[in-house]
Short mmCIF file of C-alpha atoms in Angstrom, two decimals:
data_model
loop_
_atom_site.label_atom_id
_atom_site.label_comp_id
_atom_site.label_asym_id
_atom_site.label_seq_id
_atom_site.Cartn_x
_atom_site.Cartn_y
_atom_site.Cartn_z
CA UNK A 16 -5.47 -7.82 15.32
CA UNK A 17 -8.24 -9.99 16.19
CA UNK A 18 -10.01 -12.35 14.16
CA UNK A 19 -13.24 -11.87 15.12
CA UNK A 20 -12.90 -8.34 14.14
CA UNK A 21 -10.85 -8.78 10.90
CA UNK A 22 -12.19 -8.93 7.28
CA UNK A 23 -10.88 -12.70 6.36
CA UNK A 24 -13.45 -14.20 4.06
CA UNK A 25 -11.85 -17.72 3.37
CA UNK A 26 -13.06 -20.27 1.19
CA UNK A 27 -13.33 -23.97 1.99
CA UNK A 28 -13.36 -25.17 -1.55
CA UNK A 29 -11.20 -24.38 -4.33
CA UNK A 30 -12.22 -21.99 -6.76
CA UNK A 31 -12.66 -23.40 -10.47
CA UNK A 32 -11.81 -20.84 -12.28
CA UNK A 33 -7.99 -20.88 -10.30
CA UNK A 34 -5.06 -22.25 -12.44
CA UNK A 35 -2.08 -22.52 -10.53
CA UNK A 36 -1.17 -22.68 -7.05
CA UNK A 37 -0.89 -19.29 -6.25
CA UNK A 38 -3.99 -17.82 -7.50
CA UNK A 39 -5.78 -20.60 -6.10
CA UNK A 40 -4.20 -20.37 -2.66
CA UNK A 41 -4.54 -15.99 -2.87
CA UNK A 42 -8.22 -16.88 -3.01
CA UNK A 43 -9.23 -19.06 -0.81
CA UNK A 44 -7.03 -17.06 1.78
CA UNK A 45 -8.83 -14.08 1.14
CA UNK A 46 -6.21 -11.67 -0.17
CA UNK A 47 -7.93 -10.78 -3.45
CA UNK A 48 -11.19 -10.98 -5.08
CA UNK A 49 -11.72 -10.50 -8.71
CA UNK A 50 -13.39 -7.81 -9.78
CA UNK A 51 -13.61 -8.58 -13.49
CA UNK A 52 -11.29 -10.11 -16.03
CA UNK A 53 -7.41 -9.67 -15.08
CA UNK A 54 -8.93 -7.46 -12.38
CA UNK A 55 -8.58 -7.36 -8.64
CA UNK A 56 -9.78 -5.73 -5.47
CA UNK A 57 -6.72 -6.31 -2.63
CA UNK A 58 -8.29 -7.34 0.69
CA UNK A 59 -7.10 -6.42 3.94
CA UNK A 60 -4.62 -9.93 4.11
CA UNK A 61 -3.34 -9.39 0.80
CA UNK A 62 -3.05 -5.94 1.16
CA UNK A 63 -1.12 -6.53 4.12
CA UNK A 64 1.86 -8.16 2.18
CA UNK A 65 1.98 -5.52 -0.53
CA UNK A 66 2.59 -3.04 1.82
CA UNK A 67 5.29 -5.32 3.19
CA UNK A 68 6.51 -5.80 0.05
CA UNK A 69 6.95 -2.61 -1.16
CA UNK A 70 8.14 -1.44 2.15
CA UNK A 71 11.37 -3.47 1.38
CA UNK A 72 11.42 -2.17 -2.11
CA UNK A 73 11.47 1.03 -1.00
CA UNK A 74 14.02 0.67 1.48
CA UNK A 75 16.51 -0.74 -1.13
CA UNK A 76 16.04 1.82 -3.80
CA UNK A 77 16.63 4.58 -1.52
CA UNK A 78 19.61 2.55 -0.28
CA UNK A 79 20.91 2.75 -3.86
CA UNK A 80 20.22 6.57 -3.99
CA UNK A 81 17.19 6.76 -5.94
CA UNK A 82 14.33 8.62 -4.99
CA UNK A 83 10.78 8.40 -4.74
CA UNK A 84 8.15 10.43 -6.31
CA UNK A 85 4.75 9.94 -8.14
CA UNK A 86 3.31 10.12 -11.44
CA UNK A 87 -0.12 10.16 -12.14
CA UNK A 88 -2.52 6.85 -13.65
CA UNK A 89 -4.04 8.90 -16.57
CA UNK A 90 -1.34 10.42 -19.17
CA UNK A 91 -1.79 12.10 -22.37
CA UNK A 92 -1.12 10.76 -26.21
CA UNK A 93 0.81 13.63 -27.02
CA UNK A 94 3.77 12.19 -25.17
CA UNK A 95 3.67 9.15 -26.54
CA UNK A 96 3.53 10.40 -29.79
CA UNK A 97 6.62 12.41 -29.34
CA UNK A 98 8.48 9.49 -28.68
CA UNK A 99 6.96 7.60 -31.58
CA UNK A 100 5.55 4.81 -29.66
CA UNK A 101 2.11 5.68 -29.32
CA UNK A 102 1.27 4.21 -32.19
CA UNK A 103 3.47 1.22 -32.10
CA UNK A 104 2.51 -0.32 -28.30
CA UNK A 105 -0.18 -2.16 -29.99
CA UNK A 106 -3.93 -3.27 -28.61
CA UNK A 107 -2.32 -3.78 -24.91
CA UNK A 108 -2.50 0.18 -23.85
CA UNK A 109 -5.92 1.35 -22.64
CA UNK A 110 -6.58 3.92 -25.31
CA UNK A 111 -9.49 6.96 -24.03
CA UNK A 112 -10.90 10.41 -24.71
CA UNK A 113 -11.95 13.08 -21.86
CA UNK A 114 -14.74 15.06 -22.29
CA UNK A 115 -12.80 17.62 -24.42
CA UNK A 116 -11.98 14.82 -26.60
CA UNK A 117 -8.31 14.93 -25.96
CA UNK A 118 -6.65 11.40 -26.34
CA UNK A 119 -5.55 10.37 -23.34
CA UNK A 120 -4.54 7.06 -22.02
CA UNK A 121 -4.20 4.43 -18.75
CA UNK A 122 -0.30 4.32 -18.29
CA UNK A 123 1.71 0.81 -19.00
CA UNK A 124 4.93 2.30 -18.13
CA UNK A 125 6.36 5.75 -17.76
CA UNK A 126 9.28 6.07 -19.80
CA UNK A 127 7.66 9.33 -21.44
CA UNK A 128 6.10 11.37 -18.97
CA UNK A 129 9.15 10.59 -16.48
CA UNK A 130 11.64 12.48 -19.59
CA UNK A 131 9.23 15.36 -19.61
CA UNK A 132 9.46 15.71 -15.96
CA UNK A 133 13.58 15.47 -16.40
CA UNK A 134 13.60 18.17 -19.13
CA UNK A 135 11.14 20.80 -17.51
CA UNK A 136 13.59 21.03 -14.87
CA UNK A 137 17.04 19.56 -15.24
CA UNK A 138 19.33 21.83 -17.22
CA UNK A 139 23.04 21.11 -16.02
CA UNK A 140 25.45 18.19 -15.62
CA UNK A 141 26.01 19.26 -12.42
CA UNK A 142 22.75 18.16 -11.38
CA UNK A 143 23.35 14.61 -12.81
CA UNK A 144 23.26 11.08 -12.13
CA UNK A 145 19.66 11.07 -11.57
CA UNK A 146 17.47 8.33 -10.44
CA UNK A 147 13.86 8.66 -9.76
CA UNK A 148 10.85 5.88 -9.06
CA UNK A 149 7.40 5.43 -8.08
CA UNK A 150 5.29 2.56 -7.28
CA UNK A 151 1.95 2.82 -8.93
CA UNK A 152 -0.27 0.86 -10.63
CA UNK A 153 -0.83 0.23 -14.47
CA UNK A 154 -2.94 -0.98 -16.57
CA UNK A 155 -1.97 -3.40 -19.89
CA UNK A 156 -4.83 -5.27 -21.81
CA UNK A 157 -3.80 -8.25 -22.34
CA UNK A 158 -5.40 -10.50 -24.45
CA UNK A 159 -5.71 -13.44 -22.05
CA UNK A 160 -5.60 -12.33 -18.79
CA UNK A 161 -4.56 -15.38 -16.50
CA UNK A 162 -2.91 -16.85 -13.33
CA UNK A 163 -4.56 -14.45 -11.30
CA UNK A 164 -2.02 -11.75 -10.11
CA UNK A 165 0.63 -13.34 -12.28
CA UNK A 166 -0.46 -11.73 -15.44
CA UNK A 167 -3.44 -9.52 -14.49
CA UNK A 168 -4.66 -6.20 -16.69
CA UNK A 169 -4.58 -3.85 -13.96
CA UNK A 170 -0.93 -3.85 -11.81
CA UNK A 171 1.13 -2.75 -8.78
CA UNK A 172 4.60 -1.65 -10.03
CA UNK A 173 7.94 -0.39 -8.85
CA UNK A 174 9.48 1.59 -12.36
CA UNK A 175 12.62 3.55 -11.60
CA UNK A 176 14.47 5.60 -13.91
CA UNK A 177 18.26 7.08 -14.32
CA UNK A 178 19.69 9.63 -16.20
CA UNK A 179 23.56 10.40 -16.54
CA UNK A 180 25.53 12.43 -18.64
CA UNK A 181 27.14 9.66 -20.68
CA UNK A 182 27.48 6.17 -21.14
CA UNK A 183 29.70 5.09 -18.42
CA UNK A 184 27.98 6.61 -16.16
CA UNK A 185 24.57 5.46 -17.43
CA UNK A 186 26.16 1.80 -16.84
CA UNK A 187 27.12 2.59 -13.75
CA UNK A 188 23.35 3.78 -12.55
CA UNK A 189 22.28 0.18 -14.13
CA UNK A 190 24.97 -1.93 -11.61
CA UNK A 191 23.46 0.05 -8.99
CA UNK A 192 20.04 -1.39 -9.73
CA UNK A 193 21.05 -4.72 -10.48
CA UNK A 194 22.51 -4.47 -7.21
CA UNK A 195 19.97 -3.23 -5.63
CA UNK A 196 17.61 -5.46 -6.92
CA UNK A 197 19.83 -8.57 -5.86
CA UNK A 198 19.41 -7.63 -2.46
CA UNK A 199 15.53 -6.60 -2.54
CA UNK A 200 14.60 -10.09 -3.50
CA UNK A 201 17.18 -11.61 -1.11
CA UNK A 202 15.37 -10.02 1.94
CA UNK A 203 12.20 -11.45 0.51
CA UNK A 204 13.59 -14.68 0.65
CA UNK A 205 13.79 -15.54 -3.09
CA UNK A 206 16.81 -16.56 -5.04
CA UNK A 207 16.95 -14.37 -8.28
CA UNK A 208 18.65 -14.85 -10.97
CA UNK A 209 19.88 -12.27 -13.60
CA UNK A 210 19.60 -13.26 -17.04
CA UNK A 211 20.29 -11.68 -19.97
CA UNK A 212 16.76 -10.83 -22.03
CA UNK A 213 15.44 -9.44 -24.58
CA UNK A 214 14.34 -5.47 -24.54
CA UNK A 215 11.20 -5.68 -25.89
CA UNK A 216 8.83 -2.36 -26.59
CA UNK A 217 10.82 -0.60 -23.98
CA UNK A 218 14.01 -0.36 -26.26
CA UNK A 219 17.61 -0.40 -25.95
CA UNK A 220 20.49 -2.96 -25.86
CA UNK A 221 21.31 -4.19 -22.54
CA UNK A 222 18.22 -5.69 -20.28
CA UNK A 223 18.11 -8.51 -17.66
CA UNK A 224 15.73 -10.59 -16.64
CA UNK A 225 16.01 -11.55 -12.28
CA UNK A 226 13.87 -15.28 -12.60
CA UNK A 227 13.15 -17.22 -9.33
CA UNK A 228 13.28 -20.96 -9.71
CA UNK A 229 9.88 -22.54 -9.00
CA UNK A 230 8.37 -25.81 -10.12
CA UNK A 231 5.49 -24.03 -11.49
CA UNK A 232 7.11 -21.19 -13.58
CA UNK A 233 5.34 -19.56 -16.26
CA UNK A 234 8.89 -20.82 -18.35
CA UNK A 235 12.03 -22.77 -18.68
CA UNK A 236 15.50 -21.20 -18.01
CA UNK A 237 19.09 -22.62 -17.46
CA UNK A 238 21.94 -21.34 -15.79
CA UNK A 239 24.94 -22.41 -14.18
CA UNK A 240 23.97 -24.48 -10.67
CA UNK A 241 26.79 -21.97 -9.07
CA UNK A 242 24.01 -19.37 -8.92
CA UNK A 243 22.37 -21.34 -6.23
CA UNK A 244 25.11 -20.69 -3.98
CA UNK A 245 26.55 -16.89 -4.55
CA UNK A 246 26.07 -14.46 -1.64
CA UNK A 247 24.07 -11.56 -1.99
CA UNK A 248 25.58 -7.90 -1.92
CA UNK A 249 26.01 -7.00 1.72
CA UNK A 250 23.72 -4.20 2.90
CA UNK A 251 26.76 -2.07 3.78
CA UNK A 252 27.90 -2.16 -0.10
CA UNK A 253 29.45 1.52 -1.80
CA UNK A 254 27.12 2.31 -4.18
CA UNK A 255 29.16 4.72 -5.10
CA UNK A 256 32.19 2.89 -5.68
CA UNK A 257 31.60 1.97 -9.14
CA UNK A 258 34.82 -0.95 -8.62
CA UNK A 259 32.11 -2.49 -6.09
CA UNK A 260 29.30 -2.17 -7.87
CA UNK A 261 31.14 -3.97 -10.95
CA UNK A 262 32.23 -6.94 -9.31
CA UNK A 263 29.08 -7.64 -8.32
CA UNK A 264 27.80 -6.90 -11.67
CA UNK A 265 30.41 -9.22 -12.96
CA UNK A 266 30.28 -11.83 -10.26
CA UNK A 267 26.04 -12.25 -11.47
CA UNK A 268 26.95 -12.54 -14.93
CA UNK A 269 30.35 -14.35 -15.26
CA UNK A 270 28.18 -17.52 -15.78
CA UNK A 271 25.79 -19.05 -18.32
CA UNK A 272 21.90 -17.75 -17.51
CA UNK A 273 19.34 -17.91 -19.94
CA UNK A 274 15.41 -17.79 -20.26
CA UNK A 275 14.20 -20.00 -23.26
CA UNK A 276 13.54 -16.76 -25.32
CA UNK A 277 17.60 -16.15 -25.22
CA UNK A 278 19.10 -19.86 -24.25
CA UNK A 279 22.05 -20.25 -26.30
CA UNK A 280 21.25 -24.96 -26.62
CA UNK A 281 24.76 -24.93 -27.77
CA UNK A 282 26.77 -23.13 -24.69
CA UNK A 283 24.44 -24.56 -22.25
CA UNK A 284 25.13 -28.09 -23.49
CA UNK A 285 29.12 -27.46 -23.51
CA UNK A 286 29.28 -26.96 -19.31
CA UNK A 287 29.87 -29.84 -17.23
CA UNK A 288 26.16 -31.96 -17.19
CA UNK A 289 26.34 -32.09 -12.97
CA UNK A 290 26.92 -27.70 -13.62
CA UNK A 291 23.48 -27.32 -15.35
CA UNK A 292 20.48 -26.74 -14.07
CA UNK A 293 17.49 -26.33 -15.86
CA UNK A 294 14.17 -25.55 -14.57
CA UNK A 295 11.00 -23.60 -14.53
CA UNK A 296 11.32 -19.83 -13.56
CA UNK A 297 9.03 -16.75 -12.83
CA UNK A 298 10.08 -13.53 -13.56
CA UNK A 299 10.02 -10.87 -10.51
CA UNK A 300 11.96 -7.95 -12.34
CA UNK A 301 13.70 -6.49 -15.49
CA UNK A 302 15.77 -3.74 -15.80
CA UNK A 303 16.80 -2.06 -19.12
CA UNK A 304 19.77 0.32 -20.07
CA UNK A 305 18.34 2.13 -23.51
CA UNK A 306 20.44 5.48 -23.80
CA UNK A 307 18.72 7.83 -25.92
CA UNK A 308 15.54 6.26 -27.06
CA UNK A 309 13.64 8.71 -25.21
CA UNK A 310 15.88 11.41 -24.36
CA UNK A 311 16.97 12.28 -27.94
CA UNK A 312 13.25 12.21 -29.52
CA UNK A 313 12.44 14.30 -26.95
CA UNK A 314 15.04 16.72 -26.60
CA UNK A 315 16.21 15.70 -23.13
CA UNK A 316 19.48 17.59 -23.21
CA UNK A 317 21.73 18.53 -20.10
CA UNK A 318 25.12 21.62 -20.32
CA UNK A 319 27.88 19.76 -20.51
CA UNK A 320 31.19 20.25 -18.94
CA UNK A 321 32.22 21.90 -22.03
CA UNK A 322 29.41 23.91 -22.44
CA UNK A 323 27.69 22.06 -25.27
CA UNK A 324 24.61 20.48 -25.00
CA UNK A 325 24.81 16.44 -24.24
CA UNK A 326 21.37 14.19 -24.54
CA UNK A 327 20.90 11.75 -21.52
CA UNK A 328 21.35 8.19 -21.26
CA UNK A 329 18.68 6.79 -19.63
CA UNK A 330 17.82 3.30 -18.20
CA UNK A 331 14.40 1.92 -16.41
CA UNK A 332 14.07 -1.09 -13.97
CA UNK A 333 10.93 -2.78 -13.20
CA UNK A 334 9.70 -4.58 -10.05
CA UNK A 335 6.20 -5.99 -9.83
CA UNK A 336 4.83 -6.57 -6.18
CA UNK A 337 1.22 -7.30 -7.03
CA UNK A 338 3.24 -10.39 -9.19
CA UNK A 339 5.58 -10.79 -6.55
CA UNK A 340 3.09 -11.74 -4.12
CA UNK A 341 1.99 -14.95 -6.35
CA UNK A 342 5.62 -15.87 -6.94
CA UNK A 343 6.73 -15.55 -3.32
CA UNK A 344 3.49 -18.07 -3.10
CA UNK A 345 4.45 -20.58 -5.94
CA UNK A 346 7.98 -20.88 -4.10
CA UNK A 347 6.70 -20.78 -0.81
CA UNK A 348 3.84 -23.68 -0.33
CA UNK A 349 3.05 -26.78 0.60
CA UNK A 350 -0.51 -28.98 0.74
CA UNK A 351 -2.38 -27.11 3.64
CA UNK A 352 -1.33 -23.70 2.54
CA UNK A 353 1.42 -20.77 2.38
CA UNK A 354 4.28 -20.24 3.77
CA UNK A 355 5.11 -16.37 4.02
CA UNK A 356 8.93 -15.96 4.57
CA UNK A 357 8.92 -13.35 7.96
CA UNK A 358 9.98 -10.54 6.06
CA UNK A 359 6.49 -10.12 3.72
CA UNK A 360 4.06 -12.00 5.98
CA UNK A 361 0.96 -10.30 6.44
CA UNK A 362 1.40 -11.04 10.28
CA UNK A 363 4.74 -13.04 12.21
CA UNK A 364 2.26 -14.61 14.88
CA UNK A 365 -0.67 -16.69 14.44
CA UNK A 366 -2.35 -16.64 18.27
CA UNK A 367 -5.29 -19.89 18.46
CA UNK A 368 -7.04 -19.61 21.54
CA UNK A 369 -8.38 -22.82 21.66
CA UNK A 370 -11.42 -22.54 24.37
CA UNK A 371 -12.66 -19.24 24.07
CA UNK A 372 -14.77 -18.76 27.37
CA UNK A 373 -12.19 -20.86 29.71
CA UNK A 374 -10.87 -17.92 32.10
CA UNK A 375 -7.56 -19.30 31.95
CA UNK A 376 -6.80 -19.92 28.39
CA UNK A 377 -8.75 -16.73 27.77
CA UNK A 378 -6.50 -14.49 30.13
CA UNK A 379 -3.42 -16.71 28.77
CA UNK A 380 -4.44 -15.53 25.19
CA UNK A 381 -4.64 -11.73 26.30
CA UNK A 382 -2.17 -11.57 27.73
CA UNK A 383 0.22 -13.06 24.93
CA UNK A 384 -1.24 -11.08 22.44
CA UNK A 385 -1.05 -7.59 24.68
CA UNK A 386 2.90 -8.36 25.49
CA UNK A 387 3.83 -9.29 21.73
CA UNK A 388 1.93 -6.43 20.01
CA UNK A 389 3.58 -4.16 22.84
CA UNK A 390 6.52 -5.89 21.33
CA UNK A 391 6.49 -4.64 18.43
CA UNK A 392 5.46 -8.08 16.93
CA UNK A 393 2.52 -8.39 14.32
CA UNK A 394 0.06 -10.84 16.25
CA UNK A 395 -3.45 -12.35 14.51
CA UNK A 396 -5.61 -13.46 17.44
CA UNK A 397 -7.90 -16.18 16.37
CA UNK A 398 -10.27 -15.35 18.79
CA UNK A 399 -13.47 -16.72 17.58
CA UNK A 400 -15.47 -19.70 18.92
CA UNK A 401 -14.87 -22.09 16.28
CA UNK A 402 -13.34 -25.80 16.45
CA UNK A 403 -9.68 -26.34 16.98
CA UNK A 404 -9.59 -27.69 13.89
CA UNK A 405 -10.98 -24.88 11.75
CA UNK A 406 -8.26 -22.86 13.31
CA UNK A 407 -5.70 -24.72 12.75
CA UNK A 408 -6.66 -25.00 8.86
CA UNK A 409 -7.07 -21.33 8.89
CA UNK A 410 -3.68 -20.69 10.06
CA UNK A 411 -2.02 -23.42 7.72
CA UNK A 412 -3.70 -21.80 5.10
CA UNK A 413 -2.83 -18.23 5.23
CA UNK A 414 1.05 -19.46 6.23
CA UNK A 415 1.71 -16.81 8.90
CA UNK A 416 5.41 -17.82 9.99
CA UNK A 417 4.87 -18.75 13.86
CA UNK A 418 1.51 -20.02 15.72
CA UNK A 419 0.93 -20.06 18.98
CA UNK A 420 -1.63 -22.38 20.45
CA UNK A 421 -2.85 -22.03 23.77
CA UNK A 422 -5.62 -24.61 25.19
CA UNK A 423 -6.83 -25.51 28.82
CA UNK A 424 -4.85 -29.33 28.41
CA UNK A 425 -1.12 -27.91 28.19
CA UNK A 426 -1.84 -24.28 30.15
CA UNK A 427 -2.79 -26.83 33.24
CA UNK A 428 1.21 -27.90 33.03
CA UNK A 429 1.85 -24.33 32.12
CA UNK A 430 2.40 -24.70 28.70
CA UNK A 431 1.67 -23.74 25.46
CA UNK A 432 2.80 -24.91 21.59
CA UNK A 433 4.65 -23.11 19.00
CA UNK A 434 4.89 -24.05 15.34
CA UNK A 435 7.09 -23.06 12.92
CA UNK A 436 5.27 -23.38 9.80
CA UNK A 437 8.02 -23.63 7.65
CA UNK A 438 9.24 -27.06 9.24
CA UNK A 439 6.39 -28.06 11.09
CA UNK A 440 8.55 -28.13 14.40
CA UNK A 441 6.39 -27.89 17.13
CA UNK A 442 7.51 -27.44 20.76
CA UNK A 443 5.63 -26.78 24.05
CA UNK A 444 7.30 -24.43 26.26
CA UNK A 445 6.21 -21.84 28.72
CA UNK A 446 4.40 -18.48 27.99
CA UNK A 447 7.50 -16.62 28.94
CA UNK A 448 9.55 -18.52 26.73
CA UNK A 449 6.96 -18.58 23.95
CA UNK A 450 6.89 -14.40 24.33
CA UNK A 451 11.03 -14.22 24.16
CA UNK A 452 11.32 -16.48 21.54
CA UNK A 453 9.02 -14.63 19.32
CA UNK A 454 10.07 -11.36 20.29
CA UNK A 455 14.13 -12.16 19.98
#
């Protein structure tokens, strides 16, 4: 993509109204504009690394056997009050009439209308475990809409949600996601950890919490420092093999983890002091196993092996990637901009052509940018006629992983620069070498 012909309104100064890092950085890189309180429009930037997001999602829940489908925005209140909660989810869901004056209403979550979906169709064990999901956006009114993306009224989110026959196997279907969701963040580039949290409106007795470490978390947590250092579930992993999918299960929990809502002071306080770690953390999923708090209300009932009805467990697991996007920023940052880990950057190459109008650095810059994008490789081609130094503080900015910075000075000894972002390495090395190395 070029520049020149790319929508990428960035701002010089830093907007007021922009509390933390992330929201201030999403804005002045021109990923989101705000529409109106907790509300945002996704520009073509931003955009680009919620597709890129999701794309890994998506990949990892189909991994663990789920499968994709999609619900629609507007439900109605007659669900809701068949499972009892309409009336108890408070001032946060979007309560409206149609024109027939049916209630309807914007969807938080989709715990209800997923179970009717279930029991229109599903009649037999045989049919079971189940696991559907959809990524779609919600809408919750909170009160004080803040942090930009980090707690906005209007949302992109990943719900997923199993059904099994009985308990064991409704525990099994939760592994799975924790697994699963281990691994999503891991090819993101974030550290998550699972901690143990509490269920909230959603219900049920078992929920974790997966909480990236970043200096400026929305809370404190503790956990064991070993948690730092444990491997992540290879890709190849059974998920089937419920023996595999426990051990990891049990590896991720075997130690103390805790977000301030469930820290125990006490057990915290009795591991070794150079074995704690406490720090800020931002939540980036939570998954819940809640058995029949849906299913039974609303007669959700399978044949069992026996012939007598059985009600499914159920269990639902959350990712956010609008959220996602401002925590991969508050982890991933430094004073000049963002630094997008490969996998979700909205591009891998950031091309400065550094005298637009000089034949040489001109066919230099073409001819990069035609052999990487050939490639395969994601190229934005700052070809506009602006300083060197505006481009340079464009690409720091919007942290695309690699630049490449061709100028008449180093193309006379045949040369151009690369920069990792990341470490601010910079090396001049041929075109050739410049076009392997990015396209290795």
């Amino acid at each position: 993509m070029r520049l020149s012909r790319f929508f990428l309104p960035i701002l010089r100064e830093t907007p007021k109204e922009a509390d933390i890092v992330s929201h201030r950085l999403m804005l002045r890189a021109g990923m989101i504009r705000q529409e109106s309180a907790g509300i945002y429009a996704w520009l073509p930037l931003g955009l680009r690394v919620l597709n890129k997001i999701n794309a890994i999602i998506r990949e990892e829940q189909n991994r663990a056997g789920a499968i994709e489908l999609l619900m629609p925005v507007i439900q109605s209140s007659d669900l809701w009050r068949e499972s009892g909660r309409y009336d108890d989810y408070g001032k946060e869901m979007l309560r409206i009439k149609d024109r027939h004056e049916r209630d309807m209403l914007f969807g938080p979550t989709n715990e209800e209308m997923i179970t009717e979906i279930f029991r229109a169709y599903v009649r037999s064990y045989k049919d079971l475990p189940l696991n559907l999901y959809h990524i779609q956006w919600k809408f919750r009114d909170e009160v004080r809409p803040r942090f930009g993306v980090m707690r906005s009224r209007e949302f992109l989110m990943k719900d997923a949600y199993s059904f099994d026959l009985d308990a064991e196997g409704a525990v099994h279907s939760y592994n799975k996601m924790f697994t699963a969701y281990l691994r999503t963040f891991a090819r993101m580039g974030l550290k998550a950890i699972p901690m143990r949290a509490d269920t909230g409106p959603i219900g049920g007795n078992l929920s974790h919490e997966f909480i990236i470490l970043a200096s400026t978390g929305e809370s404190e947590v503790f956990c064991h420092k070993d948690f730092l250092e444990l491997d992540t579930p290879p890709q190849d992993i059974d998920f089937d093999s419920r023996a595999d999918i426990k051990a990891v299960f049990d590896t991720w929990t075997s130690k103390y983890a805790a977000t301030s809502e469930m820290h125990d002071a006490a057990a915290f306080e009795s591991l070794p002091e150079d074995e704690r770690v406490s720090a800020r953390g931002i939540e980036v999923g939570h998954i819940f196993y809640f058995g029949t708090k849906y299913s039974e209300p609303m007669r959700a009932v399978v044949s069992g092996p026996d012939g007598k009805e059985a009600t499914v467990q159920m269990g639902s697991y959350g990712i956010g990637p609008s959220r996602l996007v401002a925590a991969l920023i508050e982890a991933n940052h430094d004073d000049s901009g963002i630094i997008w880990p490969e996998s979700v950057a909205p591009f891998k190459v950031g091309l400065a052509n550094l005298k637009v109008g000089d034949a040489a650095t001109d066919a230099a810059c073409a001819d990069l940018y035609q052999k990487l994008t050939k490639a395969g490789v994601d190229v934005l081609y700052d070809d506009r006629d602006e300083r060197p130094g505006a481009k340079f503080a464009t690409l720091d900015l919007i942290g695309l992983p690699w630049q490449v910075i061709v100028g008449p000075k180093g193309l006379a000894d045949g040369k151009v620069e690369i920069k990792n972002r990341r470490t601010g390495e910079r090396q001049l090395v041929s075109p050739e070498e410049a076009l392997n190395r990015l396209t290795a």
